[in-house]
Each structure stands twice: as C-alpha cells, then as structure tokens.
Amino acid sequence: PEDDGSSYVFAHLTMQEHGAGRHLLLQPGAVRAVMERRADDRWREPISLGLGVAQRLHPMLADCIDRIFAELIDPDEGGRPKARVRWYRDLILAAELGNERDWDLLRALINVDRLQRDLKKGLVTLLADPSQPLPTPDRVRAGFLLGDLGDPRFPVTVDDWRCELARAGQPGSYFCRVEPGSYLVGSTDADPDARDNEKPQHTITLDQPLYIARYPITNAQWQAWVDLAKGQSSYAADDANLNRPNQPVVSITWHMANAFCAWLSEQIGVTIRLPSEQEWEAAARGGDAHRYPWGDDWHDDHAASAEDRETRGWQWSVPVGCYPAGVAPCGALDMVGNVWEWTASVWQSYPGAEKAFTDDNRRVLRGGGYSRKRTIVRCGARAWDHPDVRGNDGGFRVVVSPRLAH
C-alpha cells in the first residue's frame, strides 16, 4: 500500500500484466474481450500471459483458447470480411501467441494442425499482397513466423520438387516462365549508376522458354540436401542472424551451389543448374530495359538493401519474398536485393566493349545484397568472385535447363 493504504501498485509490470491477463481469460465472454483489445499494444502481453493461465486450466478453457486462435486467423469477423490490415495483424498476433505458448504444448488442448494450416495460408496471402499494406518490418516478422511454421512457398523434399516441376510456369508455381525471344542485357550511358563492365547494352536470345525459381534457394532447401545426401553445410549454418529456414542460404561457394544442383538433378531426373548471367538478367528485366525489376524509379520498400536496412528492423537477409511489390515481370521475387546470386557465367566483358577481358578464374554474381545501396541493387549491375569464396550475403537460385542463352 501507498499513502493511507487505499492505493496499491505492482512491484513489477509483469505482475500487473499477469493479473490483467488472468482476469481477461477467466471471465465470461473471454473471447470477445480478447478480440476487443487485441489491437491495443498495452494488452499484447496480458493476452499472452492470460493464455498461459488458461493452458494450465485446460479442461475448462480449451474451447476458449481454440476460439481465440480461430477468430484471429479467420479473415471474417461478425459475418463481414476484416479490413486487410486488421486481418494481417491478427495473423501475426496468432502466430506470435502460438510460438510464445508453444504450439506443441497447445496440441494437447486444441486442433493445432487445423489452425496452423489456416494460419500458413493467411501468412502466404499477406506476403504475396503486391499492395504491401503493412510496413516492411511487419512483413519481415510475418516471413520469419511463416518460416517457424513451415513455409509452404518453396519445395523442400524431393517429392515437392517433382510436384513443382510438373507445375512449372503455371500461376503461382515455384518455377516462373520466361518467354523465348530477344532481351536487352547491360546498361547504357543514360544510367548514371552504370559501370563500364555493364556496357555496351546488347541483345541476347532465348530460343526456348526458361523456368527460373521464384526465390533464391533457402536454408530449408539446402538443409534437405545436407540431411539426405550428406551435402556440405553452409558456413553460416550456426549463425542465428542468417540460418532461419526461409532465409536465403548464404556463405556457400560457387562449387557448393553446383553440387546442390547436381544432386537435385539426379533426384528428379531433369537438369537443374545455375542461370547464366544473361538468363538471369532476362528474367529480372523482362522485355523492357528497366533499371529495376519493377521499373526505372527506386523505391525503398521494393527490395532488401542498404536503403531500408534501418527501417526494416533487421540488419541481415530477410525471408524470401517479403517484397512483393518488387516482383520481376516473370513473377520471380528478390531478383535484386536480399542476396547476391551466383551464376554459371565466367567473368568477361560484353561483346563490343571498349576494353575486352576474360578471367576464367572468376564467376559472375548478380542482384546485390541486403547491405548494398541502390546504385548496386539494379538489374544491370555485375560483380564477381572466385568460385571457392563465400560471403554472408551471397546465395543462388536455380533454373530448369534448356541450354544457356546466347
């Protein structure tokens, strides 16, 4: 008590939040009470702590817990669709509460499989929304939460890869179709950021459709190779900043990337390989010679780069596909930003360059990484490294062969 004993304060905020949460979850109408308060940040911790109390009293409150999760995940409320931002924030809250209360422990009380299935569908919708109604930090949070649940957007098992191969080029499939035809590669003097090694701009031809992965290869996909075929672990496998399941795998050499492709090709009976840099740029630009996959004007919230490193709330690579507004014409995501991508190409000058060069000991990387500025995170920007070198912002994506573009 303070003063005359008529007023009390809590010794610690957590005690107050625990008491408030307990009262909230144990009162009649608890589900409605939670839904009325879920948008108020002051109630965020009490709701989580209250669910913890409810777990311990599970015979009586299992239905209440189930209904809270179900109503958060449901895109409708009161018979009407929720506003998109409200639904997306509810999905994030449901995923965070599930992690905090431990999905495995909740499994004894409620139908976790059903809830997680619907939750994953919702989070996939959130991340695919090209209007990006949530700010970047929230999309990144949603991406990490989806990774914790088991991100369904990319193939992991050999059977998954076979299924995606059969769907190649279909709407929403993992392999995006790049149409055969002529494509501009390289930069002109009109691009103020263009370097000499990007010139002259020239035309390449794809004689056949090209199917390129929608995302860079992730840690989960890489780990499947490590587990099934004793492949080599990424050098960042123990780095908590870089090793989440749906972050791009990084700290791998060019040789390691090719070894993964060779193994996968053997498993599914089709040649999977690194793209040439010409194929990569054709996929990134599409039929127009834009500086970025989305056009000629830079937008901080279209790619994970140095330009949004502070605002996105995360200093490292992000889960794949968190920037849907940055989509390439073919449907591929993260073509610029997030991680550099190994290609099959030897480092050499373009046809007609003022200073010709070839270096068989270097390989081309494309796309720019999470720590690079907009001057580098462009469709035309080129970089190189030795094939036995690995960096913490370097990964790769794959294509289904035909022969390399010319």
PDB file of C-alpha atoms in Angstrom, residues 229-374:
ATOM      1  CA  ALA A 229      22.886 -36.711 -49.249  1.00  0.00           C
ATOM      2  CA  LYS A 230      25.424 -35.563 -46.662  1.00  0.00           C
ATOM      3  CA  GLY A 231      25.881 -32.328 -48.547  1.00  0.00           C
ATOM      4  CA  GLN A 232      28.132 -29.635 -47.166  1.00  0.00           C
ATOM      5  CA  SER A 233      26.596 -27.326 -44.582  1.00  0.00           C
ATOM      6  CA  SER A 234      26.550 -23.621 -45.232  1.00  0.00           C
ATOM      7  CA  TYR A 235      29.317 -21.751 -43.454  1.00  0.00           C
ATOM      8  CA  ALA A 236      26.528 -19.685 -41.852  1.00  0.00           C
ATOM      9  CA  ALA A 237      24.612 -22.728 -40.571  1.00  0.00           C
ATOM     10  CA  ASP A 238      25.290 -21.773 -36.944  1.00  0.00           C
ATOM     11  CA  ASP A 239      24.733 -18.031 -37.388  1.00  0.00           C
ATOM     12  CA  ALA A 240      21.369 -17.135 -35.847  1.00  0.00           C
ATOM     13  CA  ASN A 241      21.199 -13.993 -37.981  1.00  0.00           C
ATOM     14  CA  LEU A 242      21.312 -15.980 -41.218  1.00  0.00           C
ATOM     15  CA  ASN A 243      20.147 -19.549 -40.602  1.00  0.00           C
ATOM     16  CA  ARG A 244      16.357 -19.296 -40.297  1.00  0.00           C
ATOM     17  CA  PRO A 245      14.509 -21.813 -42.508  1.00  0.00           C
ATOM     18  CA  ASN A 246      13.174 -19.405 -45.122  1.00  0.00           C
ATOM     19  CA  GLN A 247      16.109 -17.036 -45.311  1.00  0.00           C
ATOM     20  CA  PRO A 248      18.250 -17.497 -48.419  1.00  0.00           C
ATOM     21  CA  VAL A 249      21.138 -19.863 -47.847  1.00  0.00           C
ATOM     22  CA  VAL A 250      24.384 -17.845 -47.814  1.00  0.00           C
ATOM     23  CA  SER A 251      28.081 -18.382 -47.205  1.00  0.00           C
ATOM     24  CA  ILE A 252      28.282 -21.033 -49.889  1.00  0.00           C
ATOM     25  CA  THR A 253      30.831 -21.259 -52.675  1.00  0.00           C
ATOM     26  CA  TRP A 254      30.063 -21.499 -56.384  1.00  0.00           C
ATOM     27  CA  HIS A 255      31.228 -25.108 -56.279  1.00  0.00           C
ATOM     28  CA  MET A 256      28.825 -25.890 -53.415  1.00  0.00           C
ATOM     29  CA  ALA A 257      25.911 -24.367 -55.332  1.00  0.00           C
ATOM     30  CA  ASN A 258      26.730 -26.523 -58.342  1.00  0.00           C
ATOM     31  CA  ALA A 259      26.978 -29.622 -56.158  1.00  0.00           C
ATOM     32  CA  PHE A 260      23.462 -28.941 -54.854  1.00  0.00           C
ATOM     33  CA  CYS A 261      22.202 -28.580 -58.429  1.00  0.00           C
ATOM     34  CA  ALA A 262      23.868 -31.839 -59.492  1.00  0.00           C
ATOM     35  CA  TRP A 263      22.300 -33.733 -56.594  1.00  0.00           C
ATOM     36  CA  LEU A 264      18.846 -32.291 -57.237  1.00  0.00           C
ATOM     37  CA  SER A 265      19.104 -33.044 -60.957  1.00  0.00           C
ATOM     38  CA  GLU A 266      19.862 -36.670 -60.182  1.00  0.00           C
ATOM     39  CA  GLN A 267      16.913 -36.917 -57.798  1.00  0.00           C
ATOM     40  CA  ILE A 268      14.241 -35.516 -60.104  1.00  0.00           C
ATOM     41  CA  GLY A 269      15.606 -36.564 -63.490  1.00  0.00           C
ATOM     42  CA  VAL A 270      15.823 -33.077 -65.017  1.00  0.00           C
ATOM     43  CA  THR A 271      18.826 -30.790 -65.271  1.00  0.00           C
ATOM     44  CA  ILE A 272      18.716 -28.128 -62.566  1.00  0.00           C
ATOM     45  CA  ARG A 273      21.528 -25.585 -62.798  1.00  0.00           C
ATOM     46  CA  LEU A 274      22.636 -22.045 -62.149  1.00  0.00           C
ATOM     47  CA  PRO A 275      21.378 -19.500 -64.678  1.00  0.00           C
ATOM     48  CA  SER A 276      23.815 -17.772 -66.960  1.00  0.00           C
ATOM     49  CA  GLU A 277      24.070 -14.074 -66.208  1.00  0.00           C
ATOM     50  CA  GLN A 278      22.249 -13.351 -69.474  1.00  0.00           C
ATOM     51  CA  GLU A 279      19.361 -15.614 -68.444  1.00  0.00           C
ATOM     52  CA  TRP A 280      19.332 -14.041 -65.016  1.00  0.00           C
ATOM     53  CA  GLU A 281      19.064 -10.528 -66.449  1.00  0.00           C
ATOM     54  CA  ALA A 282      16.386 -11.524 -68.961  1.00  0.00           C
ATOM     55  CA  ALA A 283      14.322 -12.859 -66.057  1.00  0.00           C
ATOM     56  CA  ALA A 284      14.967  -9.773 -63.911  1.00  0.00           C
ATOM     57  CA  ARG A 285      14.198  -7.154 -66.577  1.00  0.00           C
ATOM     58  CA  GLY A 286      11.652  -8.875 -68.787  1.00  0.00           C
ATOM     59  CA  GLY A 287      11.125  -7.370 -72.216  1.00  0.00           C
ATOM     60  CA  ASP A 288      11.896  -3.813 -71.113  1.00  0.00           C
ATOM     61  CA  ALA A 289      15.329  -2.468 -70.264  1.00  0.00           C
ATOM     62  CA  HIS A 290      14.300  -1.137 -66.856  1.00  0.00           C
ATOM     63  CA  ARG A 291      16.894  -0.435 -64.186  1.00  0.00           C
ATOM     64  CA  TYR A 292      14.980  -2.438 -61.594  1.00  0.00           C
ATOM     65  CA  PRO A 293      12.614  -5.391 -61.971  1.00  0.00           C
ATOM     66  CA  TRP A 294       9.627  -3.118 -61.260  1.00  0.00           C
ATOM     67  CA  GLY A 295      10.641  -0.134 -63.412  1.00  0.00           C
ATOM     68  CA  ASP A 296      13.107   2.746 -63.578  1.00  0.00           C
ATOM     69  CA  ASP A 297      12.345   4.506 -60.285  1.00  0.00           C
ATOM     70  CA  TRP A 298      13.786   3.333 -56.992  1.00  0.00           C
ATOM     71  CA  HIS A 299      11.504   2.516 -54.027  1.00  0.00           C
ATOM     72  CA  ASP A 300      12.997   1.636 -50.645  1.00  0.00           C
ATOM     73  CA  ASP A 301      10.220  -0.840 -49.869  1.00  0.00           C
ATOM     74  CA  HIS A 302      10.702  -2.880 -53.063  1.00  0.00           C
ATOM     75  CA  ALA A 303      13.952  -4.660 -52.121  1.00  0.00           C
ATOM     76  CA  ALA A 304      16.019  -5.563 -49.059  1.00  0.00           C
ATOM     77  CA  SER A 305      19.016  -3.265 -49.391  1.00  0.00           C
ATOM     78  CA  ALA A 306      21.110  -0.736 -47.522  1.00  0.00           C
ATOM     79  CA  GLU A 307      18.439   1.847 -48.321  1.00  0.00           C
ATOM     80  CA  ASP A 308      15.889   0.240 -45.969  1.00  0.00           C
ATOM     81  CA  ARG A 309      18.262  -1.525 -43.599  1.00  0.00           C
ATOM     82  CA  GLU A 310      17.280   0.645 -40.639  1.00  0.00           C
ATOM     83  CA  THR A 311      13.566   0.892 -41.339  1.00  0.00           C
ATOM     84  CA  ARG A 312      13.019  -2.830 -41.958  1.00  0.00           C
ATOM     85  CA  GLY A 313      14.098  -3.573 -38.382  1.00  0.00           C
ATOM     86  CA  TRP A 314      16.552  -6.310 -39.347  1.00  0.00           C
ATOM     87  CA  GLN A 315      20.179  -5.877 -40.387  1.00  0.00           C
ATOM     88  CA  TRP A 316      20.629  -9.123 -42.302  1.00  0.00           C
ATOM     89  CA  SER A 317      18.960 -11.116 -45.049  1.00  0.00           C
ATOM     90  CA  VAL A 318      15.192 -11.474 -44.775  1.00  0.00           C
ATOM     91  CA  PRO A 319      12.856 -14.386 -45.509  1.00  0.00           C
ATOM     92  CA  VAL A 320      12.389 -14.803 -49.233  1.00  0.00           C
ATOM     93  CA  GLY A 321       9.512 -12.969 -50.854  1.00  0.00           C
ATOM     94  CA  CYS A 322       8.950 -10.195 -48.298  1.00  0.00           C
ATOM     95  CA  TYR A 323       8.927  -7.506 -51.022  1.00  0.00           C
ATOM     96  CA  PRO A 324       6.087  -8.479 -53.405  1.00  0.00           C
ATOM     97  CA  ALA A 325       5.977  -5.000 -54.951  1.00  0.00           C
ATOM     98  CA  GLY A 326       9.483  -5.671 -56.279  1.00  0.00           C
ATOM     99  CA  VAL A 327       8.377  -8.627 -58.383  1.00  0.00           C
ATOM    100  CA  ALA A 328      10.044  -9.176 -61.750  1.00  0.00           C
ATOM    101  CA  PRO A 329       7.921  -9.364 -64.923  1.00  0.00           C
ATOM    102  CA  CYS A 330       8.190 -13.173 -64.921  1.00  0.00           C
ATOM    103  CA  GLY A 331       6.979 -13.406 -61.310  1.00  0.00           C
ATOM    104  CA  ALA A 332      10.345 -14.020 -59.638  1.00  0.00           C
ATOM    105  CA  LEU A 333      10.985 -12.226 -56.343  1.00  0.00           C
ATOM    106  CA  ASP A 334      14.146 -10.892 -54.691  1.00  0.00           C
ATOM    107  CA  MET A 335      15.884 -10.632 -58.056  1.00  0.00           C
ATOM    108  CA  VAL A 336      17.592  -7.561 -56.668  1.00  0.00           C
ATOM    109  CA  GLY A 337      18.455  -7.105 -53.014  1.00  0.00           C
ATOM    110  CA  ASN A 338      18.498  -9.618 -50.170  1.00  0.00           C
ATOM    111  CA  VAL A 339      21.414 -11.721 -51.501  1.00  0.00           C
ATOM    112  CA  TRP A 340      23.859 -11.767 -54.362  1.00  0.00           C
ATOM    113  CA  GLU A 341      23.264 -14.744 -56.640  1.00  0.00           C
ATOM    114  CA  TRP A 342      25.886 -16.962 -58.213  1.00  0.00           C
ATOM    115  CA  THR A 343      25.516 -17.511 -61.963  1.00  0.00           C
ATOM    116  CA  ALA A 344      27.083 -20.051 -64.295  1.00  0.00           C
ATOM    117  CA  SER A 345      28.993 -17.358 -66.195  1.00  0.00           C
ATOM    118  CA  VAL A 346      32.701 -16.651 -66.336  1.00  0.00           C
ATOM    119  CA  TRP A 347      33.674 -13.035 -65.660  1.00  0.00           C
ATOM    120  CA  GLN A 348      34.249 -11.412 -69.033  1.00  0.00           C
ATOM    121  CA  SER A 349      33.493  -8.266 -70.980  1.00  0.00           C
ATOM    122  CA  TYR A 350      30.388  -7.852 -73.086  1.00  0.00           C
ATOM    123  CA  PRO A 351      30.553  -8.102 -76.892  1.00  0.00           C
ATOM    124  CA  GLY A 352      31.774  -4.808 -78.299  1.00  0.00           C
ATOM    125  CA  ALA A 353      33.212  -3.494 -75.028  1.00  0.00           C
ATOM    126  CA  GLU A 354      35.940  -0.872 -75.319  1.00  0.00           C
ATOM    127  CA  LYS A 355      38.257  -2.949 -73.134  1.00  0.00           C
ATOM    128  CA  ALA A 356      37.857  -6.673 -73.658  1.00  0.00           C
ATOM    129  CA  PHE A 357      38.680  -9.038 -70.789  1.00  0.00           C
ATOM    130  CA  THR A 358      38.115 -12.634 -69.724  1.00  0.00           C
ATOM    131  CA  ASP A 359      39.025 -14.227 -66.412  1.00  0.00           C
ATOM    132  CA  ASP A 360      38.299 -17.948 -66.225  1.00  0.00           C
ATOM    133  CA  ASN A 361      39.103 -17.925 -62.503  1.00  0.00           C
ATOM    134  CA  ARG A 362      36.152 -15.698 -61.593  1.00  0.00           C
ATOM    135  CA  ARG A 363      32.384 -16.212 -61.671  1.00  0.00           C
ATOM    136  CA  VAL A 364      29.639 -13.622 -62.047  1.00  0.00           C
ATOM    137  CA  LEU A 365      27.209 -12.715 -59.263  1.00  0.00           C
ATOM    138  CA  ARG A 366      24.032 -10.721 -59.798  1.00  0.00           C
ATOM    139  CA  GLY A 367      21.359  -8.888 -57.849  1.00  0.00           C
ATOM    140  CA  GLY A 368      23.129  -7.144 -54.987  1.00  0.00           C
ATOM    141  CA  GLY A 369      22.735  -7.998 -51.307  1.00  0.00           C
ATOM    142  CA  TYR A 370      20.969  -6.717 -48.219  1.00  0.00           C
ATOM    143  CA  SER A 371      23.814  -4.328 -47.370  1.00  0.00           C
ATOM    144  CA  ARG A 372      24.214  -2.776 -50.840  1.00  0.00           C
ATOM    145  CA  LYS A 373      22.988   0.635 -51.947  1.00  0.00           C
ATOM    146  CA  ARG A 374      20.547   1.294 -54.761  1.00  0.00           C
TER     147      ARG A 374
END
